[in-house]
Amino acid sequence: MNIILLGPPGAGKGTQARYLVENRGMVQLSTGDMLREARTSGTEMGKIVADVMDRGQLVTDEIVIGLIREKLETVKGAGFIFDGFPRTLGQADALATLLAEEGQELGAAIAMEVDDEALVERITARSTCGTCGEVYNDKTKPIPADGKCTNCGGTEFKRRADDNEESLKTRLMEYYKKTSPLIGYYYAKGLLATVDGLADMAAVRAAIAKVMDEA
Ligand code: AMP
């Protein structure tokens, strides 16, 4: 089954997506990860993308749709998790077309609800393991004292360049202006489900599993 994880920055989309990859053999398609990879490539496109991302704005539909198209044509697995895509109505329409071309369907668009204050707290305290992507939080889940990732033993940790209060304000504004209309869009298609993104991790996992099992 293919699902979309929908929600503002810091809602926990990436964390839940990684869990589904490990436990259900699904394939995570994160346009944020693809773009972060593109920005390290040194190409002209990479430079433009880096600038837009650091300011917290959205990269053009054309670029992200191109990235998703390439993955859908080449990657196979037990269902895709669209993480951070689509973020505009144009991207949502393009996704519907791309899935239809591949003979695939969307099972659910799962909106993860979180209030803004919690997002700011989560994001400004966030770091990830450079090896496996495990997410840490300075207050609620600090990097272990021995400096080793609890998941993979990796010793390098990163903070995202756009995880600062200034860029986050723009990212939230972009979310409300351009991405939140997708909630109505998927509701109208009969595909919307909502989960409480502030519940503890196990409860969020269970809520997502229930949506998928019932879809
Ligand atoms: P994320 O890792 O999903 O938080 O994305 C990080 C940044 O990458 C965003 O703030 C945007 O600048 C860019 N980005 C990721 N996905 C998209 C998308 N679907 N459309 C436009 N920009 C995106």
PDB file of N, CA, C and O and ligand atoms in Angstrom, residues 9 13 30-33 35-36 49 52-54 56-61 64 83-88 91 126 160 162 171, ligand 1:
ATOM      1  N   PRO A   9       6.584  20.788   9.408  1.00  0.00           N
ATOM      2  CA  PRO A   9       7.945  20.360   9.761  1.00  0.00           C
ATOM      3  C   PRO A   9       7.988  20.011  11.238  1.00  0.00           C
ATOM      4  O   PRO A   9       7.437  20.731  12.062  1.00  0.00           O
ATOM      5  N   LYS A  13       7.120  12.970  10.733  1.00  0.00           N
ATOM      6  CA  LYS A  13       6.901  12.178   9.511  1.00  0.00           C
ATOM      7  C   LYS A  13       8.085  11.244   9.250  1.00  0.00           C
ATOM      8  O   LYS A  13       7.908  10.057   8.988  1.00  0.00           O
ATOM      9  N   SER A  30      11.409  10.481   0.630  1.00  0.00           N
ATOM     10  CA  SER A  30      11.441  11.800   1.265  1.00  0.00           C
ATOM     11  C   SER A  30      12.072  12.788   0.299  1.00  0.00           C
ATOM     12  O   SER A  30      13.265  12.690  -0.012  1.00  0.00           O
ATOM     13  N   THR A  31      11.275  13.736  -0.185  1.00  0.00           N
ATOM     14  CA  THR A  31      11.847  14.719  -1.117  1.00  0.00           C
ATOM     15  C   THR A  31      12.875  15.588  -0.392  1.00  0.00           C
ATOM     16  O   THR A  31      13.846  16.028  -0.995  1.00  0.00           O
ATOM     17  N   GLY A  32      12.682  15.799   0.938  1.00  0.00           N
ATOM     18  CA  GLY A  32      13.678  16.556   1.709  1.00  0.00           C
ATOM     19  C   GLY A  32      15.033  15.857   1.663  1.00  0.00           C
ATOM     20  O   GLY A  32      16.071  16.486   1.408  1.00  0.00           O
ATOM     21  N   ASP A  33      15.040  14.525   1.880  1.00  0.00           N
ATOM     22  CA  ASP A  33      16.310  13.773   1.822  1.00  0.00           C
ATOM     23  C   ASP A  33      16.902  13.828   0.408  1.00  0.00           C
ATOM     24  O   ASP A  33      18.107  13.979   0.236  1.00  0.00           O
ATOM     25  N   LEU A  35      16.530  16.127  -1.808  1.00  0.00           N
ATOM     26  CA  LEU A  35      17.044  17.481  -2.076  1.00  0.00           C
ATOM     27  C   LEU A  35      18.340  17.730  -1.311  1.00  0.00           C
ATOM     28  O   LEU A  35      19.262  18.374  -1.815  1.00  0.00           O
ATOM     29  N   ARG A  36      18.413  17.194  -0.070  1.00  0.00           N
ATOM     30  CA  ARG A  36      19.667  17.361   0.691  1.00  0.00           C
ATOM     31  C   ARG A  36      20.810  16.643  -0.022  1.00  0.00           C
ATOM     32  O   ARG A  36      21.940  17.092  -0.017  1.00  0.00           O
ATOM     33  N   VAL A  49      18.929  24.852  -5.059  1.00  0.00           N
ATOM     34  CA  VAL A  49      18.153  24.125  -4.055  1.00  0.00           C
ATOM     35  C   VAL A  49      18.644  24.470  -2.645  1.00  0.00           C
ATOM     36  O   VAL A  49      17.847  24.716  -1.732  1.00  0.00           O
ATOM     37  N   VAL A  52      17.367  27.918  -1.488  1.00  0.00           N
ATOM     38  CA  VAL A  52      15.920  27.918  -1.212  1.00  0.00           C
ATOM     39  C   VAL A  52      15.633  27.170   0.093  1.00  0.00           C
ATOM     40  O   VAL A  52      14.867  27.633   0.952  1.00  0.00           O
ATOM     41  N   MET A  53      16.274  26.023   0.285  1.00  0.00           N
ATOM     42  CA  MET A  53      16.031  25.217   1.491  1.00  0.00           C
ATOM     43  C   MET A  53      16.476  25.954   2.747  1.00  0.00           C
ATOM     44  O   MET A  53      15.780  25.947   3.755  1.00  0.00           O
ATOM     45  N   ASP A  54      17.648  26.574   2.691  1.00  0.00           N
ATOM     46  CA  ASP A  54      18.155  27.250   3.892  1.00  0.00           C
ATOM     47  C   ASP A  54      17.244  28.392   4.313  1.00  0.00           C
ATOM     48  O   ASP A  54      17.161  28.730   5.485  1.00  0.00           O
ATOM     49  N   GLY A  56      14.087  28.210   3.993  1.00  0.00           N
ATOM     50  CA  GLY A  56      12.844  27.601   4.476  1.00  0.00           C
ATOM     51  C   GLY A  56      11.713  27.652   3.465  1.00  0.00           C
ATOM     52  O   GLY A  56      10.571  27.345   3.784  1.00  0.00           O
ATOM     53  N   GLN A  57      12.051  28.070   2.238  1.00  0.00           N
ATOM     54  CA  GLN A  57      10.995  28.138   1.211  1.00  0.00           C
ATOM     55  C   GLN A  57      10.854  26.798   0.494  1.00  0.00           C
ATOM     56  O   GLN A  57      11.694  25.912   0.646  1.00  0.00           O
ATOM     57  N   LEU A  58       9.813  26.697  -0.321  1.00  0.00           N
ATOM     58  CA  LEU A  58       9.622  25.461  -1.075  1.00  0.00           C
ATOM     59  C   LEU A  58      10.385  25.500  -2.396  1.00  0.00           C
ATOM     60  O   LEU A  58      10.416  26.523  -3.082  1.00  0.00           O
ATOM     61  N   VAL A  59      10.987  24.391  -2.734  1.00  0.00           N
ATOM     62  CA  VAL A  59      11.637  24.205  -4.031  1.00  0.00           C
ATOM     63  C   VAL A  59      10.515  24.079  -5.075  1.00  0.00           C
ATOM     64  O   VAL A  59       9.390  23.706  -4.736  1.00  0.00           O
ATOM     65  N   THR A  60      10.814  24.392  -6.333  1.00  0.00           N
ATOM     66  CA  THR A  60       9.733  24.389  -7.339  1.00  0.00           C
ATOM     67  C   THR A  60       9.111  22.997  -7.528  1.00  0.00           C
ATOM     68  O   THR A  60       9.784  21.975  -7.375  1.00  0.00           O
ATOM     69  N   ASP A  61       7.836  23.018  -7.886  1.00  0.00           N
ATOM     70  CA  ASP A  61       7.128  21.761  -8.146  1.00  0.00           C
ATOM     71  C   ASP A  61       7.869  20.933  -9.194  1.00  0.00           C
ATOM     72  O   ASP A  61       7.978  19.711  -9.075  1.00  0.00           O
ATOM     73  N   VAL A  64      10.806  18.871  -7.659  1.00  0.00           N
ATOM     74  CA  VAL A  64      10.450  17.736  -6.778  1.00  0.00           C
ATOM     75  C   VAL A  64       9.629  16.670  -7.507  1.00  0.00           C
ATOM     76  O   VAL A  64       9.802  15.478  -7.259  1.00  0.00           O
ATOM     77  N   ASP A  83       6.954  11.065   2.089  1.00  0.00           N
ATOM     78  CA  ASP A  83       7.287  11.812   3.310  1.00  0.00           C
ATOM     79  C   ASP A  83       7.729  13.218   2.892  1.00  0.00           C
ATOM     80  O   ASP A  83       8.796  13.383   2.310  1.00  0.00           O
ATOM     81  N   GLY A  84       6.876  14.201   3.151  1.00  0.00           N
ATOM     82  CA  GLY A  84       7.231  15.568   2.750  1.00  0.00           C
ATOM     83  C   GLY A  84       6.872  15.861   1.304  1.00  0.00           C
ATOM     84  O   GLY A  84       7.282  16.867   0.753  1.00  0.00           O
ATOM     85  N   PHE A  85       6.156  14.999   0.687  1.00  0.00           N
ATOM     86  CA  PHE A  85       5.655  15.149  -0.688  1.00  0.00           C
ATOM     87  C   PHE A  85       4.291  14.483  -0.746  1.00  0.00           C
ATOM     88  O   PHE A  85       4.157  13.373  -0.224  1.00  0.00           O
ATOM     89  N   PRO A  86       3.288  15.068  -1.348  1.00  0.00           N
ATOM     90  CA  PRO A  86       3.278  16.399  -1.980  1.00  0.00           C
ATOM     91  C   PRO A  86       3.164  17.518  -0.940  1.00  0.00           C
ATOM     92  O   PRO A  86       2.703  17.302   0.173  1.00  0.00           O
ATOM     93  N   ARG A  87       3.598  18.721  -1.335  1.00  0.00           N
ATOM     94  CA  ARG A  87       3.511  19.887  -0.462  1.00  0.00           C
ATOM     95  C   ARG A  87       2.684  21.002  -1.091  1.00  0.00           C
ATOM     96  O   ARG A  87       2.504  22.044  -0.470  1.00  0.00           O
ATOM     97  N   THR A  88       2.231  20.803  -2.309  1.00  0.00           N
ATOM     98  CA  THR A  88       1.353  21.789  -2.966  1.00  0.00           C
ATOM     99  C   THR A  88       0.257  21.020  -3.708  1.00  0.00           C
ATOM    100  O   THR A  88       0.398  19.809  -3.975  1.00  0.00           O
ATOM    101  N   GLN A  91       1.616  19.491  -6.818  1.00  0.00           N
ATOM    102  CA  GLN A  91       2.348  18.238  -6.589  1.00  0.00           C
ATOM    103  C   GLN A  91       1.373  17.085  -6.341  1.00  0.00           C
ATOM    104  O   GLN A  91       1.605  15.953  -6.768  1.00  0.00           O
ATOM    105  N   ARG A 126      16.579  19.522  17.654  1.00  0.00           N
ATOM    106  CA  ARG A 126      16.705  18.256  16.921  1.00  0.00           C
ATOM    107  C   ARG A 126      18.110  18.020  16.358  1.00  0.00           C
ATOM    108  O   ARG A 126      18.747  18.919  15.828  1.00  0.00           O
ATOM    109  N   ARG A 160      20.381  20.021  11.071  1.00  0.00           N
ATOM    110  CA  ARG A 160      20.047  20.545   9.751  1.00  0.00           C
ATOM    111  C   ARG A 160      20.247  22.047   9.714  1.00  0.00           C
ATOM    112  O   ARG A 160      19.907  22.751  10.659  1.00  0.00           O
ATOM    113  N   ASP A 162      18.572  24.157   8.198  1.00  0.00           N
ATOM    114  CA  ASP A 162      17.311  24.906   8.248  1.00  0.00           C
ATOM    115  C   ASP A 162      16.548  24.687   9.557  1.00  0.00           C
ATOM    116  O   ASP A 162      15.429  25.152   9.709  1.00  0.00           O
ATOM    117  N   ARG A 171       9.197  28.108   7.084  1.00  0.00           N
ATOM    118  CA  ARG A 171       8.723  26.756   6.758  1.00  0.00           C
ATOM    119  C   ARG A 171       7.281  26.564   7.229  1.00  0.00           C
ATOM    120  O   ARG A 171       6.477  25.939   6.536  1.00  0.00           O
TER     121      ARG A 171
HETATM  122  P1  AMP B   1      11.913  18.264   4.837  1.00  0.00           P
HETATM  123  O1  AMP B   1      13.129  17.430   5.060  1.00  0.00           O
HETATM  124  O2  AMP B   1      10.757  17.468   4.322  1.00  0.00           O
HETATM  125  O3  AMP B   1      11.557  19.089   6.055  1.00  0.00           O
HETATM  126  O4  AMP B   1      12.280  19.313   3.681  1.00  0.00           O
HETATM  127  C1  AMP B   1      13.317  20.246   3.850  1.00  0.00           C
HETATM  128  C2  AMP B   1      13.202  21.343   2.802  1.00  0.00           C
HETATM  129  O5  AMP B   1      13.302  20.772   1.488  1.00  0.00           O
HETATM  130  C3  AMP B   1      11.879  22.107   2.788  1.00  0.00           C
HETATM  131  O6  AMP B   1      11.851  23.171   3.733  1.00  0.00           O
HETATM  132  C4  AMP B   1      11.850  22.606   1.343  1.00  0.00           C
HETATM  133  O7  AMP B   1      12.752  23.693   1.160  1.00  0.00           O
HETATM  134  C5  AMP B   1      12.423  21.416   0.581  1.00  0.00           C
HETATM  135  N1  AMP B   1      11.374  20.438   0.183  1.00  0.00           N
HETATM  136  C6  AMP B   1      11.237  19.159   0.620  1.00  0.00           C
HETATM  137  N2  AMP B   1      10.194  18.552   0.037  1.00  0.00           N
HETATM  138  C7  AMP B   1       9.635  19.472  -0.787  1.00  0.00           C
HETATM  139  C8  AMP B   1       8.503  19.468  -1.643  1.00  0.00           C
HETATM  140  N3  AMP B   1       7.724  18.370  -1.778  1.00  0.00           N
HETATM  141  N4  AMP B   1       8.233  20.590  -2.348  1.00  0.00           N
HETATM  142  C9  AMP B   1       9.007  21.687  -2.244  1.00  0.00           C
HETATM  143  N5  AMP B   1      10.077  21.779  -1.432  1.00  0.00           N
HETATM  144  C10 AMP B   1      10.399  20.686  -0.704  1.00  0.00           C
END
